[in-house]
């Protein structure tokens, strides 16, 4: 097992370098350079060259790529010229709301989606199952921005229960930490519902199908035959095996949640990674684009690694050598 | 036994696809979804014939109308008929989705079958590449590429297809790995049939069922991604209407509050078509494999 984890960690490195290489390649193919976006119309060619040199664009892209890898391996992801700060610091400043939002939504989906999936599987072909199935189809199909706008209209405009946008109330003068936390929590209610809906529905669908498979197996029939309570059968015997496929899903879920967070942040004007990545792409802030992408790619790769390890721990039949 | 036969509708001489179709017909939800999709697509195709308005027709004296008998879904700020625009937008949104899914399936099937058939070093290389593409933060890469290369429709289709082929490649590879070991493949080898013919003539038809299911579900996810990009202002740019940018144009608290006919129809159109593709895809999967019937 230790050998397997070590090998997987080593495998992450070439994949990561490959991702950064592809990004460099894409950005190189693009028409125009960041300089053409930043320069003043009356700039002289000398000033332009100076700007290019300052941004490190005067050397060929493959050399820049090698330099970037060298620097990145020491934790230096470059300098964001629009924020006048190092890229790592910019990402650090904006990562909070995104991670918080993703974490809250993930928690919601796990605690609602999985139990709903179990109920649906246990009561297969009943009214409850049908209702839950239809709801899960709605959940995976409704576009998040549309759902978000509907919620905004209902709960922030018509009944003014929740704030319209932002993460904090700018007029809040209190220094009390609990008041501040409550304010942020209140602002995050609608965004978390929007981001969590899709994953809740998906978790429900996966739980349902995997539980249905487990329930059909012989050992469940044996458990029933020896007179165990139905609750014990479902939650102790079936659930343990039914949950295993979901662990892999959790690993794949990180990139999806972060992608979803971009749209959600845009609807509710939250100051998160989604906001700065759209801005970075629009203003061609190459260091920031590369930084966000590499960090999210690392998170994704770590997510799938952790999922694989948990998978092996949960299911002793699986051997990695 | 006889009862079993009627239940499964095996009429003996029915072909494989005939059986699949008759099983699909029994799935009410899937059939309703199919009919709704046919109606939406048909409306998108015939909209120039049935609508008295063009997409560009503006009418400032008749702007900002509520839905009425002349304008089924009302008009927007410059007097364009929203019903007409909705289905013109459907042409673009569904067209982009279809083109993306076709390209993505072609790339995925070719690479997946090469990977599964040859194994070894080719397999490791292709699988490493799929791993890379799957670790990309999808939305951010889309945003980057679209912002950098421009948001023309061909660009969008290419970006979406290039980012989403790995899933289908993995499905095809997995199936081919299983099929490759079967006896009929050994027979093919003994008969001296060429590799290409073995892949395309003998292996792929057996995988096609999975590809069809994936393509149907893929339509749903591509529509969602494309409309999300348009909503962020990075999809197809106005005045060409798509379902996403019709909502994007209405992102204004006053419009959200008072003028539902600006943004609810395109949102509903996305929702309904995505849901129908999802239900239909699920239905086809159940119909293909009666053992998986749930």
Coordinates of C-alpha atoms in Angstrom, one line a residue, chain A residues 11 14-15 18-19 22-23 26-27 29-31 37 124-125 134 137-138 140-143 145-146 149-150 152-153 157-158 164 198 205 208-209 212-213 216 252 255 259 262-263 266-267 277-278 281-282 284 286 289 292-293 296-297 300-301, chain B residues 29 128-129 131-141 143-145 147-149 170 217 224 227-229 231-234 243-244 247 250-251 253 256-258 260 263-268 270-271 274-276 278-279 282 285 291 293-294:
Chain A
X11 CA 2.8 9.7 -11.4
X14 CA 4.4 14.1 -15.2
X15 CA 0.6 14.6 -15.6
X18 CA 1.8 17.8 -19.1
X19 CA -1.1 20.0 -18.2
X22 CA -0.6 22.1 -22.9
X23 CA -1.6 25.4 -21.3
X26 CA -2.6 26.9 -26.0
X27 CA -1.6 30.4 -24.9
X29 CA -1.1 29.7 -30.3
X30 CA -3.4 32.6 -29.3
X31 CA -3.5 35.6 -31.6
X37 CA -3.8 44.3 -24.4
X124 CA -38.1 0.8 -5.2
X125 CA -41.1 1.2 -7.4
X134 CA -38.1 12.7 -10.9
X137 CA -33.7 14.2 -12.9
X138 CA -34.7 17.8 -12.3
X140 CA -29.2 17.1 -12.7
X141 CA -30.9 18.9 -15.5
X142 CA -31.7 22.4 -14.3
X143 CA -29.0 24.9 -15.4
X145 CA -27.7 30.0 -13.5
X146 CA -31.4 29.6 -14.2
X149 CA -32.0 33.4 -10.9
X150 CA -35.3 31.7 -9.9
X152 CA -33.0 35.2 -6.4
X153 CA -36.3 36.3 -7.7
X157 CA -36.5 40.1 -4.6
X158 CA -40.1 39.1 -3.9
X164 CA -29.1 39.7 -3.2
X198 CA -26.7 19.2 -8.9
X205 CA -28.7 8.6 -8.4
X208 CA -29.7 4.4 -5.5
X209 CA -28.2 2.3 -8.3
X212 CA -30.1 -1.7 -5.7
X213 CA -27.2 -3.8 -6.9
X216 CA -30.1 -8.1 -4.7
X252 CA -14.1 13.2 -9.5
X255 CA -13.2 19.7 -10.4
X259 CA -16.4 24.6 -12.2
X262 CA -17.5 29.8 -11.1
X263 CA -21.1 30.1 -12.4
X266 CA -21.0 35.0 -11.0
X267 CA -24.7 34.8 -10.3
X277 CA -10.3 33.5 -13.4
X278 CA -12.9 35.1 -15.6
X281 CA -8.9 35.2 -19.0
X282 CA -10.4 38.4 -20.2
X284 CA -4.9 37.8 -20.5
X286 CA -1.0 34.7 -18.2
X289 CA -4.4 31.9 -15.6
X292 CA -5.2 29.0 -11.1
X293 CA -5.2 26.1 -13.5
X296 CA -7.0 23.4 -9.5
X297 CA -5.3 20.6 -11.4
X300 CA -8.1 17.4 -8.8
X301 CA -5.2 15.0 -8.9
Chain B
X29 CA -40.9 8.6 -19.5
X128 CA -1.9 9.4 -19.6
X129 CA -3.3 11.9 -22.1
X131 CA -5.8 11.6 -17.4
X132 CA -4.4 15.0 -18.2
X133 CA -7.5 16.1 -20.0
X134 CA -9.7 14.8 -17.1
X135 CA -7.7 16.8 -14.5
X136 CA -8.2 20.0 -16.4
X137 CA -10.5 22.4 -14.5
X138 CA -13.0 22.2 -17.3
X139 CA -14.8 25.5 -16.9
X140 CA -11.7 27.6 -16.4
X141 CA -9.9 26.1 -19.4
X143 CA -13.1 30.4 -20.3
X144 CA -9.4 30.8 -21.0
X145 CA -9.5 29.3 -24.5
X147 CA -11.3 34.4 -24.1
X148 CA -8.0 34.0 -25.8
X149 CA -9.1 32.7 -29.2
X170 CA -12.4 5.4 -21.5
X217 CA -26.3 12.0 -22.2
X224 CA -25.5 22.9 -20.0
X227 CA -25.3 27.8 -22.0
X228 CA -23.3 28.4 -18.8
X229 CA -20.5 29.9 -20.9
X231 CA -24.4 33.1 -19.4
X232 CA -20.9 34.2 -18.3
X233 CA -20.7 36.3 -21.4
X234 CA -18.1 34.0 -23.0
X243 CA -30.5 30.1 -24.9
X244 CA -27.6 31.1 -22.7
X247 CA -30.6 34.9 -20.2
X250 CA -31.6 39.8 -19.0
X251 CA -29.2 39.9 -16.1
X253 CA -32.4 43.0 -11.2
X256 CA -35.5 39.6 -13.1
X257 CA -38.1 41.2 -10.9
X258 CA -40.7 42.4 -13.3
X260 CA -40.2 37.2 -16.4
X263 CA -35.5 35.0 -19.0
X264 CA -37.9 32.3 -18.0
X265 CA -38.6 31.0 -21.5
X266 CA -34.9 30.4 -22.5
X267 CA -34.2 29.0 -19.0
X268 CA -37.1 26.6 -19.3
X270 CA -32.6 24.6 -21.6
X271 CA -34.0 22.8 -18.6
X274 CA -31.5 18.8 -21.0
X275 CA -33.9 16.8 -18.9
X276 CA -35.3 15.1 -21.9
X278 CA -31.0 12.8 -19.7
X279 CA -34.2 10.7 -19.4
X282 CA -31.2 6.6 -19.3
X285 CA -29.3 2.4 -21.5
X291 CA -30.3 -6.9 -17.0
X293 CA -33.5 -2.6 -15.9
X294 CA -34.2 -0.9 -12.7

